[in-house]
GROMACS .gro file of C-alpha atoms in nm:
model
  514
    1MET     CA    1  22.358  -7.983  -4.945
    2ALA     CA    2  22.082  -7.984  -5.054
    3VAL     CA    3  21.934  -8.330  -5.296
    4THR     CA    4  21.681  -8.248  -5.524
    5ILE     CA    5  21.397  -8.468  -5.611
    6PHE     CA    6  21.337  -8.454  -6.010
    7ALA     CA    7  21.072  -8.671  -6.244
    8ALA     CA    8  21.119  -8.690  -6.592
    9ILE     CA    9  20.859  -8.828  -6.836
   10ASP     CA   10  20.829  -8.959  -7.122
   11VAL     CA   11  20.527  -9.019  -7.357
   12GLY     CA   12  20.668  -9.249  -7.593
   13SER     CA   13  20.573  -9.368  -7.931
   14TYR     CA   14  20.459  -9.752  -7.739
   15ASN     CA   15  20.544  -9.646  -7.389
   16VAL     CA   16  20.494  -9.367  -7.047
   17CYS     CA   17  20.789  -9.343  -6.890
   18MET     CA   18  20.869  -9.179  -6.562
   19ASP     CA   19  21.202  -9.231  -6.360
   20ILE     CA   20  21.301  -9.027  -6.054
   21TYR     CA   21  21.620  -8.823  -6.013
   22GLN     CA   22  21.829  -8.720  -5.746
   23ILE     CA   23  22.009  -8.470  -5.808
   24SER     CA   24  22.344  -8.290  -5.596
   25PRO     CA   25  22.648  -8.126  -5.660
   26LYS     CA   26  22.868  -8.308  -5.422
   27SER     CA   27  22.690  -8.665  -5.589
   28GLY     CA   28  22.591  -8.613  -5.871
   29ILE     CA   29  22.312  -8.733  -6.075
   30ASN     CA   30  22.119  -9.090  -5.950
   31LYS     CA   31  21.809  -9.237  -6.096
   32ILE     CA   32  21.637  -9.371  -5.755
   33ASP     CA   33  21.303  -9.512  -5.930
   34GLU     CA   34  21.118  -9.605  -6.262
   35ILE     CA   35  20.808  -9.690  -6.374
   36ARG     CA   36  20.711  -9.839  -6.758
   37SER     CA   37  20.330  -9.802  -6.811
   38ARG     CA   38  20.284 -10.018  -7.228
   39LEU     CA   39  20.104  -9.823  -7.403
   40GLU     CA   40  20.128  -9.776  -7.793
   41ILE     CA   41  19.974  -9.385  -7.873
   42GLY     CA   42  20.208  -9.416  -8.157
   43ARG     CA   43  19.979  -9.698  -8.372
   44ASP     CA   44  19.707  -9.454  -8.382
   45ALA     CA   45  19.888  -9.227  -8.437
   46TYR     CA   46  19.993  -9.384  -8.770
   47GLY     CA   47  19.818  -9.660  -8.870
   48LYS     CA   48  19.422  -9.403  -8.783
   49GLY     CA   49  19.615  -8.973  -8.748
   50LYS     CA   50  19.476  -8.959  -8.412
   51ILE     CA   51  19.447  -9.055  -8.084
   52SER     CA   52  19.119  -9.307  -7.988
   53TYR     CA   53  18.940  -9.233  -7.726
   54GLU     CA   54  19.060  -9.555  -7.531
   55PHE     CA   55  19.400  -9.466  -7.585
   56ALA     CA   56  19.311  -9.118  -7.484
   57GLN     CA   57  19.120  -9.228  -7.134
   58GLU     CA   58  19.435  -9.500  -7.056
   59LEU     CA   59  19.695  -9.224  -7.074
   60CYS     CA   60  19.500  -8.995  -6.816
   61GLU     CA   61  19.483  -9.343  -6.582
   62VAL     CA   62  19.869  -9.326  -6.686
   63LEU     CA   63  19.997  -8.990  -6.559
   64GLY     CA   64  19.718  -8.918  -6.324
   65ASP     CA   65  19.959  -9.198  -6.088
   66PHE     CA   66  20.213  -9.016  -6.202
   67ALA     CA   67  20.120  -8.754  -5.997
   68ARG     CA   68  20.066  -8.948  -5.750
   69ILE     CA   69  20.382  -9.141  -5.729
   70MET     CA   70  20.598  -8.775  -5.745
   71LYS     CA   71  20.327  -8.653  -5.504
   72GLU     CA   72  20.477  -8.920  -5.297
   73TYR     CA   73  20.858  -8.778  -5.347
   74GLY     CA   74  20.758  -8.505  -5.275
   75VAL     CA   75  20.961  -8.349  -5.660
   76ASP     CA   76  21.074  -8.008  -5.622
   77GLY     CA   77  21.065  -8.013  -6.029
   78TYR     CA   78  20.918  -8.212  -6.327
   79ARG     CA   79  20.887  -8.250  -6.716
   80ALA     CA   80  20.683  -8.443  -6.918
   81CYS     CA   81  20.740  -8.445  -7.329
   82ALA     CA   82  20.632  -8.585  -7.567
   83THR     CA   83  20.735  -8.742  -7.877
   84SER     CA   84  20.780  -8.563  -8.188
   85THR     CA   85  20.608  -8.843  -8.358
   86LEU     CA   86  20.252  -8.803  -8.140
   87GLN     CA   87  20.217  -8.470  -8.346
   88GLU     CA   88  20.119  -8.689  -8.649
   89ALA     CA   89  19.741  -8.781  -8.457
   90LYS     CA   90  19.512  -8.483  -8.622
   91ASN     CA   91  19.418  -8.406  -8.200
   92VAL     CA   92  19.704  -8.453  -8.022
   93TRP     CA   93  19.679  -8.097  -7.853
   94MET     CA   94  19.317  -8.154  -7.705
   95VAL     CA   95  19.384  -8.537  -7.588
   96LEU     CA   96  19.710  -8.339  -7.359
   97ASP     CA   97  19.523  -8.062  -7.266
   98GLN     CA   98  19.263  -8.330  -7.140
   99VAL     CA   99  19.552  -8.472  -6.935
  100TYR     CA  100  19.590  -8.171  -6.810
  101GLN     CA  101  19.284  -8.171  -6.680
  102ARG     CA  102  19.235  -8.398  -6.515
  103THR     CA  103  19.601  -8.440  -6.414
  104GLY     CA  104  19.792  -8.174  -6.346
  105ILE     CA  105  20.052  -8.250  -6.622
  106LYS     CA  106  20.113  -8.019  -6.863
  107VAL     CA  107  20.281  -8.240  -7.188
  108GLU     CA  108  20.484  -8.020  -7.407
  109ILE     CA  109  20.620  -8.217  -7.755
  110LEU     CA  110  20.919  -8.178  -7.856
  111SER     CA  111  21.049  -8.141  -8.230
  112ASN     CA  112  21.230  -8.396  -8.323
  113SER     CA  113  21.554  -8.165  -8.303
  114GLU     CA  114  21.533  -8.129  -7.928
  115GLN     CA  115  21.420  -8.511  -7.810
  116ARG     CA  116  21.748  -8.613  -8.056
  117PHE     CA  117  21.945  -8.316  -7.812
  118TYR     CA  118  21.827  -8.488  -7.553
  119GLY     CA  119  21.876  -8.883  -7.601
  120TYR     CA  120  22.276  -8.743  -7.675
  121LYS     CA  121  22.269  -8.561  -7.371
  122SER     CA  122  22.221  -8.898  -7.159
  123ILE     CA  123  22.487  -9.084  -7.342
  124ALA     CA  124  22.706  -8.739  -7.313
  125ALA     CA  125  22.647  -8.798  -6.927
  126LYS     CA  126  22.893  -9.035  -6.880
  127GLU     CA  127  23.082  -8.823  -7.023
  128ALA     CA  128  23.467  -9.020  -6.965
  129ALA     CA  129  23.345  -9.316  -7.244
  130PHE     CA  130  23.132  -9.122  -7.523
  131SER     CA  131  23.482  -8.848  -7.503
  132ASN     CA  132  23.721  -9.128  -7.602
  133ILE     CA  133  23.474  -9.271  -7.862
  134ILE     CA  134  23.334  -9.019  -8.023
  135GLN     CA  135  23.760  -8.881  -8.116
  136LYS     CA  136  23.699  -9.149  -8.414
  137GLY     CA  137  23.436  -9.176  -8.665
  138THR     CA  138  23.058  -9.259  -8.458
  139ALA     CA  139  22.758  -9.275  -8.538
  140ILE     CA  140  22.445  -9.237  -8.278
  141ILE     CA  141  22.213  -9.434  -8.437
  142GLU     CA  142  21.834  -9.428  -8.213
  143ILE     CA  143  21.577  -9.606  -8.391
  144GLY     CA  144  21.213  -9.513  -8.186
  145GLY     CA  145  20.870  -9.584  -8.310
  146GLY     CA  146  20.847  -9.344  -8.582
  147ASN     CA  147  21.164  -9.255  -8.680
  148VAL     CA  148  21.525  -9.304  -8.690
  149GLN     CA  149  21.864  -9.028  -8.577
  150ILE     CA  150  22.184  -9.062  -8.665
  151SER     CA  151  22.411  -8.785  -8.561
  152LEU     CA  152  22.766  -8.879  -8.688
  153PHE     CA  153  23.060  -8.733  -8.451
  154ASP     CA  154  23.414  -8.700  -8.598
  155LYS     CA  155  23.739  -8.639  -8.375
  156ASP     CA  156  23.560  -8.542  -8.118
  157ALA     CA  157  23.293  -8.255  -8.342
  158LEU     CA  158  22.958  -8.388  -8.444
  159VAL     CA  159  22.932  -8.396  -8.864
  160THR     CA  160  22.580  -8.441  -8.947
  161THR     CA  161  22.248  -8.486  -8.800
  162GLN     CA  162  22.006  -8.630  -9.009
  163ASN     CA  163  21.624  -8.828  -9.001
  164PHE     CA  164  21.456  -9.075  -9.138
  165LYS     CA  165  21.015  -9.201  -9.107
  166MET     CA  166  21.083  -9.460  -9.047
  167GLY     CA  167  21.090  -9.649  -8.705
  168SER     CA  168  20.994  -9.951  -8.569
  169LEU     CA  169  20.627  -9.948  -8.537
  170ARG     CA  170  20.650  -9.675  -8.836
  171ILE     CA  171  20.760  -9.942  -9.041
  172ARG     CA  172  20.515 -10.269  -8.896
  173GLU     CA  173  20.130 -10.103  -8.974
  174ARG     CA  174  20.260  -9.965  -9.333
  175LEU     CA  175  20.400 -10.359  -9.333
  176VAL     CA  176  20.059 -10.548  -9.235
  177PRO     CA  177  19.897 -10.521  -9.575
  178VAL     CA  178  20.197 -10.748  -9.727
  179GLU     CA  179  20.322 -10.975  -9.471
  180LYS     CA  180  20.169 -11.292  -9.482
  181GLU     CA  181  20.218 -11.306  -9.841
  182THR     CA  182  20.587 -11.412  -9.736
  183ILE     CA  183  20.786 -11.559  -9.550
  184TYR     CA  184  21.065 -11.315  -9.624
  185TYR     CA  185  21.010 -11.039  -9.354
  186GLU     CA  186  21.390 -10.947  -9.324
  187HIS     CA  187  21.374 -10.842  -9.693
  188LEU     CA  188  21.027 -10.631  -9.657
  189VAL     CA  189  21.218 -10.414  -9.452
  190GLU     CA  190  21.511 -10.405  -9.607
  191GLU     CA  191  21.369 -10.272  -9.933
  192LEU     CA  192  21.158 -10.056  -9.764
  193ILE     CA  193  21.476  -9.869  -9.589
  194HIS     CA  194  21.732  -9.954  -9.804
  195ASN     CA  195  21.712  -9.640 -10.052
  196ASP     CA  196  21.686  -9.359  -9.799
  197ILE     CA  197  21.972  -9.555  -9.612
  198LEU     CA  198  22.226  -9.595  -9.923
  199SER     CA  199  22.117  -9.190  -9.974
  200PHE     CA  200  22.225  -9.091  -9.624
  201LYS     CA  201  22.514  -9.238  -9.750
  202LYS     CA  202  22.646  -9.107 -10.053
  203LEU     CA  203  22.561  -8.718  -9.811
  204HIS     CA  204  22.787  -8.816  -9.582
  205LEU     CA  205  22.996  -9.090  -9.511
  206LYS     CA  206  23.182  -9.078  -9.886
  207GLU     CA  207  23.558  -9.154  -9.721
  208ARG     CA  208  23.441  -9.122  -9.359
  209LYS     CA  209  23.521  -9.467  -9.168
  210ILE     CA  210  23.286  -9.522  -8.908
  211ASP     CA  211  23.460  -9.726  -8.676
  212ASN     CA  212  23.148  -9.722  -8.363
  213ILE     CA  213  22.800  -9.682  -8.291
  214ILE     CA  214  22.600  -9.595  -7.997
  215PHE     CA  215  22.364  -9.761  -7.968
  216LEU     CA  216  21.984  -9.556  -7.789
  217GLY     CA  217  21.666  -9.707  -7.759
  218ASP     CA  218  21.465 -10.049  -7.706
  219LEU     CA  219  21.642 -10.194  -7.395
  220LEU     CA  220  21.569 -10.504  -7.379
  221ILE     CA  221  21.806 -10.532  -7.739
  222GLU     CA  222  22.062 -10.375  -7.532
  223ASN     CA  223  21.983 -10.645  -7.236
  224LEU     CA  224  21.942 -10.907  -7.490
  225LEU     CA  225  22.344 -10.761  -7.667
  226LYS     CA  226  22.514 -10.727  -7.361
  227GLY     CA  227  22.356 -11.095  -7.191
  228LYS     CA  228  22.604 -11.254  -6.968
  229GLU     CA  229  22.910 -11.139  -7.059
  230ASP     CA  230  23.116 -10.928  -6.828
  231MET     CA  231  23.174 -10.559  -6.966
  232GLY     CA  232  23.261 -10.395  -6.725
  233GLU     CA  233  23.246  -9.977  -6.768
  234SER     CA  234  23.320  -9.949  -7.136
  235ASN     CA  235  22.987 -10.168  -7.193
  236THR     CA  236  23.080 -10.197  -7.630
  237VAL     CA  237  22.979 -10.520  -7.812
  238SER     CA  238  23.105 -10.653  -8.106
  239ARG     CA  239  22.976 -10.711  -8.474
  240GLU     CA  240  22.991 -11.065  -8.398
  241ARG     CA  241  22.832 -11.060  -8.096
  242PHE     CA  242  22.496 -10.899  -8.294
  243MET     CA  243  22.461 -11.083  -8.550
  244LYS     CA  244  22.469 -11.404  -8.302
  245VAL     CA  245  22.083 -11.253  -8.106
  246TYR     CA  246  22.039 -11.129  -8.467
  247GLU     CA  247  21.986 -11.454  -8.645
  248LYS     CA  248  21.860 -11.641  -8.356
  249ILE     CA  249  21.554 -11.319  -8.287
  250VAL     CA  250  21.467 -11.161  -8.646
  251HIS     CA  251  21.328 -11.477  -8.815
  252LYS     CA  252  21.119 -11.613  -8.515
  253SER     CA  253  20.753 -11.520  -8.599
  254PRO     CA  254  20.636 -11.267  -8.298
  255GLU     CA  255  20.456 -11.520  -8.085
  256GLN     CA  256  20.787 -11.715  -8.030
  257ILE     CA  257  20.970 -11.389  -7.960
  258SER     CA  258  20.729 -11.330  -7.695
  259VAL     CA  259  20.664 -11.687  -7.568
  260ASP     CA  260  21.112 -11.720  -7.554
  261LEU     CA  261  21.189 -11.383  -7.470
  262GLY     CA  262  20.911 -11.276  -7.248
  263ILE     CA  263  20.694 -10.968  -7.369
  264THR     CA  264  20.362 -10.862  -7.505
  265LEU     CA  265  20.248 -11.035  -7.881
  266GLU     CA  266  20.289 -10.593  -7.958
  267HIS     CA  267  20.637 -10.545  -7.829
  268ALA     CA  268  20.728 -10.865  -7.987
  269SER     CA  269  20.700 -10.743  -8.366
  270ILE     CA  270  20.814 -10.448  -8.286
  271LEU     CA  271  21.132 -10.520  -8.200
  272ILE     CA  272  21.239 -10.776  -8.509
  273PRO     CA  273  21.199 -10.448  -8.782
  274THR     CA  274  21.394 -10.293  -8.456
  275LEU     CA  275  21.664 -10.580  -8.495
  276ILE     CA  276  21.637 -10.539  -8.934
  277ILE     CA  277  21.667 -10.164  -8.929
  278PHE     CA  278  21.978 -10.147  -8.685
  279ARG     CA  279  22.115 -10.412  -8.861
  280VAL     CA  280  22.125 -10.253  -9.225
  281PHE     CA  281  22.256  -9.947  -9.084
  282ILE     CA  282  22.587 -10.133  -8.936
  283ASP     CA  283  22.644 -10.288  -9.212
  284GLU     CA  284  22.633 -10.018  -9.430
  285MET     CA  285  22.879  -9.844  -9.221
  286GLY     CA  286  23.095 -10.175  -9.151
  287ALA     CA  287  23.142 -10.097  -8.806
  288ASP     CA  288  23.316 -10.320  -8.530
  289ASN     CA  289  23.216 -10.178  -8.208
  290LEU     CA  290  22.818 -10.108  -8.091
  291TRP     CA  291  22.835  -9.929  -7.784
  292LEU     CA  292  22.520  -9.948  -7.591
  293PRO     CA  293  22.505  -9.733  -7.258
  294GLY     CA  294  22.190  -9.811  -7.122
  295THR     CA  295  22.051  -9.461  -7.166
  296GLN     CA  296  21.668  -9.321  -7.216
  297LEU     CA  297  21.543  -8.978  -7.337
  298ASN     CA  298  21.457  -8.902  -6.949
  299ASP     CA  299  21.818  -8.976  -6.882
  300GLY     CA  300  21.903  -8.626  -7.064
  301ILE     CA  301  21.552  -8.462  -6.958
  302SER     CA  302  21.749  -8.484  -6.621
  303TYR     CA  303  22.141  -8.376  -6.697
  304ASP     CA  304  21.912  -8.062  -6.872
  305PHE     CA  305  21.716  -7.967  -6.556
  306ALA     CA  306  22.047  -8.004  -6.366
  307GLN     CA  307  22.281  -7.797  -6.692
  308LYS     CA  308  22.021  -7.562  -6.628
  309LYS     CA  309  22.016  -7.526  -6.222
  310ARG     CA  310  22.366  -7.512  -6.207
  311LEU     CA  311  22.355  -7.838  -5.973
  312ILE     CA  312  22.624  -8.041  -6.210
  313ARG     CA  313  22.897  -7.940  -6.413
  314SER     CA  314  22.959  -8.055  -6.767
  315THR     CA  315  23.306  -8.073  -6.918
  316HIS     CA  316  23.147  -8.176  -7.271
  317ASN     CA  317  23.056  -7.842  -7.479
  318PHE     CA  318  22.725  -7.883  -7.561
  319GLU     CA  319  22.665  -7.544  -7.753
  320ASN     CA  320  22.954  -7.550  -7.925
  321ASP     CA  321  22.766  -7.890  -8.095
  322ILE     CA  322  22.501  -7.656  -8.176
  323LEU     CA  323  22.736  -7.437  -8.362
  324VAL     CA  324  22.958  -7.691  -8.555
  325SER     CA  325  22.587  -7.783  -8.692
  326ALA     CA  326  22.443  -7.479  -8.810
  327LYS     CA  327  22.864  -7.457  -8.947
  328ASN     CA  328  22.822  -7.830  -9.173
  329ILE     CA  329  22.491  -7.642  -9.278
  330ALA     CA  330  22.674  -7.357  -9.422
  331LYS     CA  331  22.922  -7.535  -9.546
  332ARG     CA  332  22.663  -7.708  -9.752
  333TYR     CA  333  22.554  -7.435  -9.925
  334MET     CA  334  22.891  -7.284  -9.959
  335SER     CA  335  22.877  -6.952  -9.767
  336ASN     CA  336  23.194  -6.808  -9.758
  337LYS     CA  337  23.329  -6.890  -9.385
  338SER     CA  338  23.557  -6.521  -9.451
  339HIS     CA  339  23.264  -6.322  -9.453
  340ILE     CA  340  23.082  -6.506  -9.159
  341GLN     CA  341  23.355  -6.437  -8.933
  342ALA     CA  342  23.400  -6.075  -9.005
  343VAL     CA  343  23.051  -6.044  -8.906
  344MET     CA  344  23.029  -6.281  -8.611
  345GLN     CA  345  23.310  -6.034  -8.470
  346VAL     CA  346  23.103  -5.761  -8.533
  347ALA     CA  347  22.790  -5.916  -8.418
  348GLU     CA  348  22.933  -6.035  -8.105
  349THR     CA  349  23.079  -5.666  -7.965
  350ILE     CA  350  22.797  -5.541  -8.086
  351PHE     CA  351  22.593  -5.804  -7.851
  352ASP     CA  352  22.802  -5.785  -7.551
  353SER     CA  353  22.829  -5.422  -7.570
  354THR     CA  354  22.432  -5.349  -7.590
  355LYS     CA  355  22.322  -5.603  -7.322
  356LYS     CA  356  22.189  -5.240  -7.103
  357ILE     CA  357  21.988  -5.173  -7.396
  358HIS     CA  358  21.846  -5.514  -7.548
  359GLY     CA  359  21.807  -5.717  -7.253
  360MET     CA  360  21.868  -6.024  -7.463
  361ASP     CA  361  22.055  -6.329  -7.263
  362ALA     CA  362  22.291  -6.620  -7.386
  363ARG     CA  363  22.033  -6.840  -7.536
  364GLU     CA  364  21.949  -6.546  -7.777
  365LYS     CA  365  22.323  -6.424  -7.814
  366LEU     CA  366  22.348  -6.807  -7.955
  367LEU     CA  367  22.016  -6.770  -8.182
  368LEU     CA  368  22.187  -6.455  -8.319
  369GLN     CA  369  22.495  -6.615  -8.355
  370ILE     CA  370  22.281  -6.901  -8.564
  371ALA     CA  371  22.141  -6.636  -8.798
  372VAL     CA  372  22.500  -6.512  -8.855
  373ILE     CA  373  22.604  -6.830  -8.976
  374LEU     CA  374  22.327  -6.920  -9.220
  375HIS     CA  375  22.271  -6.579  -9.326
  376ASP     CA  376  22.436  -6.618  -9.703
  377CYS     CA  377  22.263  -7.008  -9.807
  378GLY     CA  378  22.018  -6.886  -9.989
  379LYS     CA  379  22.279  -6.787 -10.279
  380TYR     CA  380  22.298  -7.153 -10.325
  381ILE     CA  381  21.955  -7.169 -10.465
  382SER     CA  382  21.925  -6.809 -10.590
  383MET     CA  383  22.100  -6.457 -10.568
  384SER     CA  384  21.778  -6.281 -10.640
  385ASP     CA  385  21.601  -6.437 -10.417
  386ALA     CA  386  21.810  -6.537 -10.144
  387ALA     CA  387  21.616  -6.415  -9.827
  388LYS     CA  388  21.349  -6.660  -9.904
  389CYS     CA  389  21.595  -6.931 -10.045
  390GLY     CA  390  21.736  -6.906  -9.663
  391TYR     CA  391  21.471  -6.925  -9.505
  392GLY     CA  392  21.334  -7.260  -9.671
  393ILE     CA  393  21.666  -7.397  -9.609
  394ILE     CA  394  21.629  -7.276  -9.234
  395MET     CA  395  21.302  -7.463  -9.204
  396SER     CA  396  21.383  -7.744  -9.394
  397THR     CA  397  21.652  -7.813  -9.201
  398GLU     CA  398  21.710  -7.952  -8.813
  399ILE     CA  399  21.952  -7.773  -8.592
  400ILE     CA  400  22.052  -7.979  -8.287
  401GLY     CA  401  21.919  -7.897  -7.978
  402LEU     CA  402  21.698  -7.629  -8.102
  403SER     CA  403  21.357  -7.674  -8.089
  404HIS     CA  404  21.109  -7.555  -8.420
  405ALA     CA  405  21.015  -7.209  -8.306
  406GLU     CA  406  21.367  -7.195  -8.268
  407ARG     CA  407  21.459  -7.209  -8.539
  408GLU     CA  408  21.084  -7.036  -8.709
  409LEU     CA  409  21.268  -6.759  -8.479
  410ILE     CA  410  21.618  -6.729  -8.696
  411ALA     CA  411  21.480  -6.816  -9.059
  412ASN     CA  412  21.245  -6.509  -9.017
  413VAL     CA  413  21.572  -6.268  -8.859
  414VAL     CA  414  21.818  -6.370  -9.234
  415LYS     CA  415  21.507  -6.327  -9.461
  416TYR     CA  416  21.471  -5.935  -9.235
  417ASN     CA  417  21.815  -5.901  -9.306
  418THR     CA  418  21.782  -5.781  -9.691
  419GLU     CA  419  21.403  -5.838  -9.744
  420PRO     CA  420  21.215  -5.562  -9.519
  421PHE     CA  421  21.108  -5.628  -9.248
  422LYS     CA  422  20.718  -5.680  -9.094
  423TYR     CA  423  20.555  -5.544  -8.853
  424TYR     CA  424  20.337  -5.705  -8.566
  425GLY     CA  425  19.992  -5.749  -8.685
  426GLU     CA  426  20.047  -5.690  -9.030
  427ALA     CA  427  19.763  -5.745  -9.278
  428ASP     CA  428  20.003  -5.919  -9.504
  429SER     CA  429  20.109  -6.091  -9.269
  430LYS     CA  430  20.160  -6.469  -9.229
  431SER     CA  431  20.300  -6.488  -8.899
  432THR     CA  432  20.141  -6.674  -8.623
  433ILE     CA  433  20.437  -6.550  -8.407
  434ASP     CA  434  20.405  -6.375  -8.038
  435ARG     CA  435  20.470  -6.050  -7.908
  436ASN     CA  436  20.791  -6.230  -7.766
  437THR     CA  437  20.938  -6.371  -8.026
  438TYR     CA  438  20.851  -6.122  -8.211
  439MET     CA  439  21.004  -5.842  -8.110
  440LEU     CA  440  21.354  -6.051  -8.085
  441ILE     CA  441  21.354  -6.117  -8.432
  442GLY     CA  442  21.340  -5.724  -8.469
  443LYS     CA  443  21.625  -5.656  -8.223
  444LEU     CA  444  21.819  -5.934  -8.352
  445THR     CA  445  21.719  -5.830  -8.704
  446ALA     CA  446  21.889  -5.528  -8.634
  447ILE     CA  447  22.189  -5.613  -8.482
  448LEU     CA  448  22.230  -5.863  -8.847
  449ARG     CA  449  22.220  -5.592  -9.077
  450VAL     CA  450  22.417  -5.373  -8.918
  451ALA     CA  451  22.716  -5.621  -8.861
  452ASN     CA  452  22.654  -5.720  -9.209
  453ALA     CA  453  22.683  -5.392  -9.387
  454LEU     CA  454  23.032  -5.320  -9.219
  455ASP     CA  455  23.141  -5.646  -9.375
  456ARG     CA  456  22.884  -5.537  -9.691
  457SER     CA  457  23.210  -5.545  -9.947
  458HIS     CA  458  23.327  -5.927  -9.785
  459LYS     CA  459  23.714  -5.824  -9.760
  460GLN     CA  460  23.682  -5.834  -9.432
  461LYS     CA  461  23.904  -5.453  -9.327
  462ALA     CA  462  23.872  -5.417  -8.999
  463GLU     CA  463  24.196  -5.538  -8.782
  464SER     CA  464  24.020  -5.466  -8.459
  465ILE     CA  465  23.651  -5.378  -8.352
  466LYS     CA  466  23.525  -5.201  -8.016
  467ALA     CA  467  23.193  -5.114  -7.933
  468THR     CA  468  23.070  -4.888  -7.680
  469VAL     CA  469  22.748  -4.594  -7.606
  470LYS     CA  470  22.770  -4.339  -7.596
  471GLU     CA  471  22.423  -4.126  -7.504
  472LYS     CA  472  22.176  -4.174  -7.776
  473GLU     CA  473  22.495  -4.341  -8.012
  474LEU     CA  474  22.631  -4.732  -8.103
  475ILE     CA  475  23.017  -4.612  -8.129
  476ILE     CA  476  23.130  -4.861  -8.314
  477THR     CA  477  23.563  -4.812  -8.431
  478ILE     CA  478  23.748  -5.040  -8.621
  479ASP     CA  479  24.100  -5.074  -8.732
  480THR     CA  480  24.163  -5.072  -9.066
  481GLN     CA  481  24.448  -4.953  -9.313
  482GLU     CA  482  24.124  -4.997  -9.610
  483ASP     CA  483  23.900  -4.702  -9.681
  484MET     CA  484  23.561  -4.756  -9.553
  485ILE     CA  485  23.283  -4.577  -9.832
  486LEU     CA  486  23.085  -4.894  -9.945
  487GLU     CA  487  23.037  -4.947  -9.550
  488GLU     CA  488  22.947  -4.619  -9.427
  489GLY     CA  489  22.760  -4.518  -9.686
  490LEU     CA  490  22.541  -4.836  -9.587
  491LEU     CA  491  22.556  -4.809  -9.257
  492LYS     CA  492  22.368  -4.553  -9.254
  493GLU     CA  493  22.049  -4.752  -9.454
  494LYS     CA  494  22.068  -5.042  -9.182
  495ALA     CA  495  22.104  -4.758  -8.893
  496ASP     CA  496  21.747  -4.609  -8.918
  497PHE     CA  497  21.635  -4.987  -8.845
  498PHE     CA  498  21.848  -5.005  -8.563
  499GLU     CA  499  21.780  -4.687  -8.404
  500GLU     CA  500  21.390  -4.800  -8.427
  501VAL     CA  501  21.464  -5.081  -8.201
  502PHE     CA  502  21.722  -4.996  -7.931
  503SER     CA  503  21.661  -4.650  -7.961
  504ILE     CA  504  22.029  -4.503  -8.022
  505ARG     CA  505  22.202  -4.474  -8.349
  506PRO     CA  506  22.556  -4.659  -8.464
  507VAL     CA  507  22.847  -4.472  -8.552
  508LEU     CA  508  23.092  -4.545  -8.740
  509ARG     CA  509  23.416  -4.480  -8.652
  510ARG     CA  510  23.804  -4.607  -8.857
  511LYS     CA  511  24.055  -4.604  -8.656
  512LYS     CA  512  24.349  -4.645  -8.879
  513LYS     CA  513  24.649  -4.840  -8.790
  514ARG     CA  514  25.065  -4.752  -8.740
   0.00000   0.00000   0.00000
């Protein structure tokens, strides 16, 4: 059976890494080589707001070497990603264009939710252990150079995911002016991050018990925690084991740590805030078990590639995690669950029955489902200005697994569900979306408007529904004992736009159930 060679490149805050994988349906995903280069681009991004000429040149050289290595391996495909925090450098796109011109490697910048989703996929790849662990209250803590991401699971369901701008490199840079004025550096870090963690705890933990913490971040910390213990396949360590390692390291100077562990001084200076951040979360959550999967972003990128190419099969439903995340947002803003279910039934029926007409795929259906789930969230803030408030909520809230562009698309669909649709190129439109995205927004908006109109009363009158295309009409047949006068009247308002988008007109047929 054919073997695919894939390369994943991670341009991070303080490392540039490339991993080479062998992928086949029979043997799965196997890492066959890894290359690491220490490069603290994040230090410039956070401290100066720009990537310096020296770092830009060094990045080009490193990725030029990666390009040659990929050629030697004869890779069948690659993906190069920069972490979301690098967007804080104003000239990042200029630097990445230089990289492409000099090396041929196209680097994309992941949105924070995409980046964390791949990190999540990297541990979900270890399916047996992951599935067992998240049956109980579990927190995934990913500590990067710029941000910390917390994802909570309970009974195999994703409860929430939140991002904090308190990564190890960012904290180190912020505390540089004051760290030499105290011998209690640990307390400085605690004071800096404690309020954010306390707010998160009040909002999301409440009575929820966290039994397990999954740690993603510095592999050196994982190796230190594992030590010489034989943990088998579980890769778990106790809280007591963590505290022993913590006390041995955290009170030493970066110079001492550098010598003791044989690492660079820069790495040592980042190790300390990383440990402190992790310890504070452990204390606040009260977890007894720490799982160290030993995975990195590149593992998730390779897993995603293998899934999309259908080289492997996963028993874990990642799309469901995205939907659950959206449902939790809707719940937070007091959306009507029964109304959402009724609108979803109609929207999915219309989407499935008009596939030959609209030409959209499974990913677009997922975006429609999320728009349905969130279409009423703006009413929590303002009944009279719900569309704009809904847009603001969605643009301000991370939905794990969606890119920023996809989130903006959904926000526009929710806005135009009730507001007049702005056509492409209108003078008063400030949108920067391209034509393809504009067309997709129009299609999803047309479906959502019709689906929403058929439950405008919020009484869920339909017992069952089907839709068929006949000539220039979309016949929507609803089984119900209720009268549909309101729905029939409101459908006429929405039918014009639907017809404009798809060249077919939705028509309602009521079928009385006996």
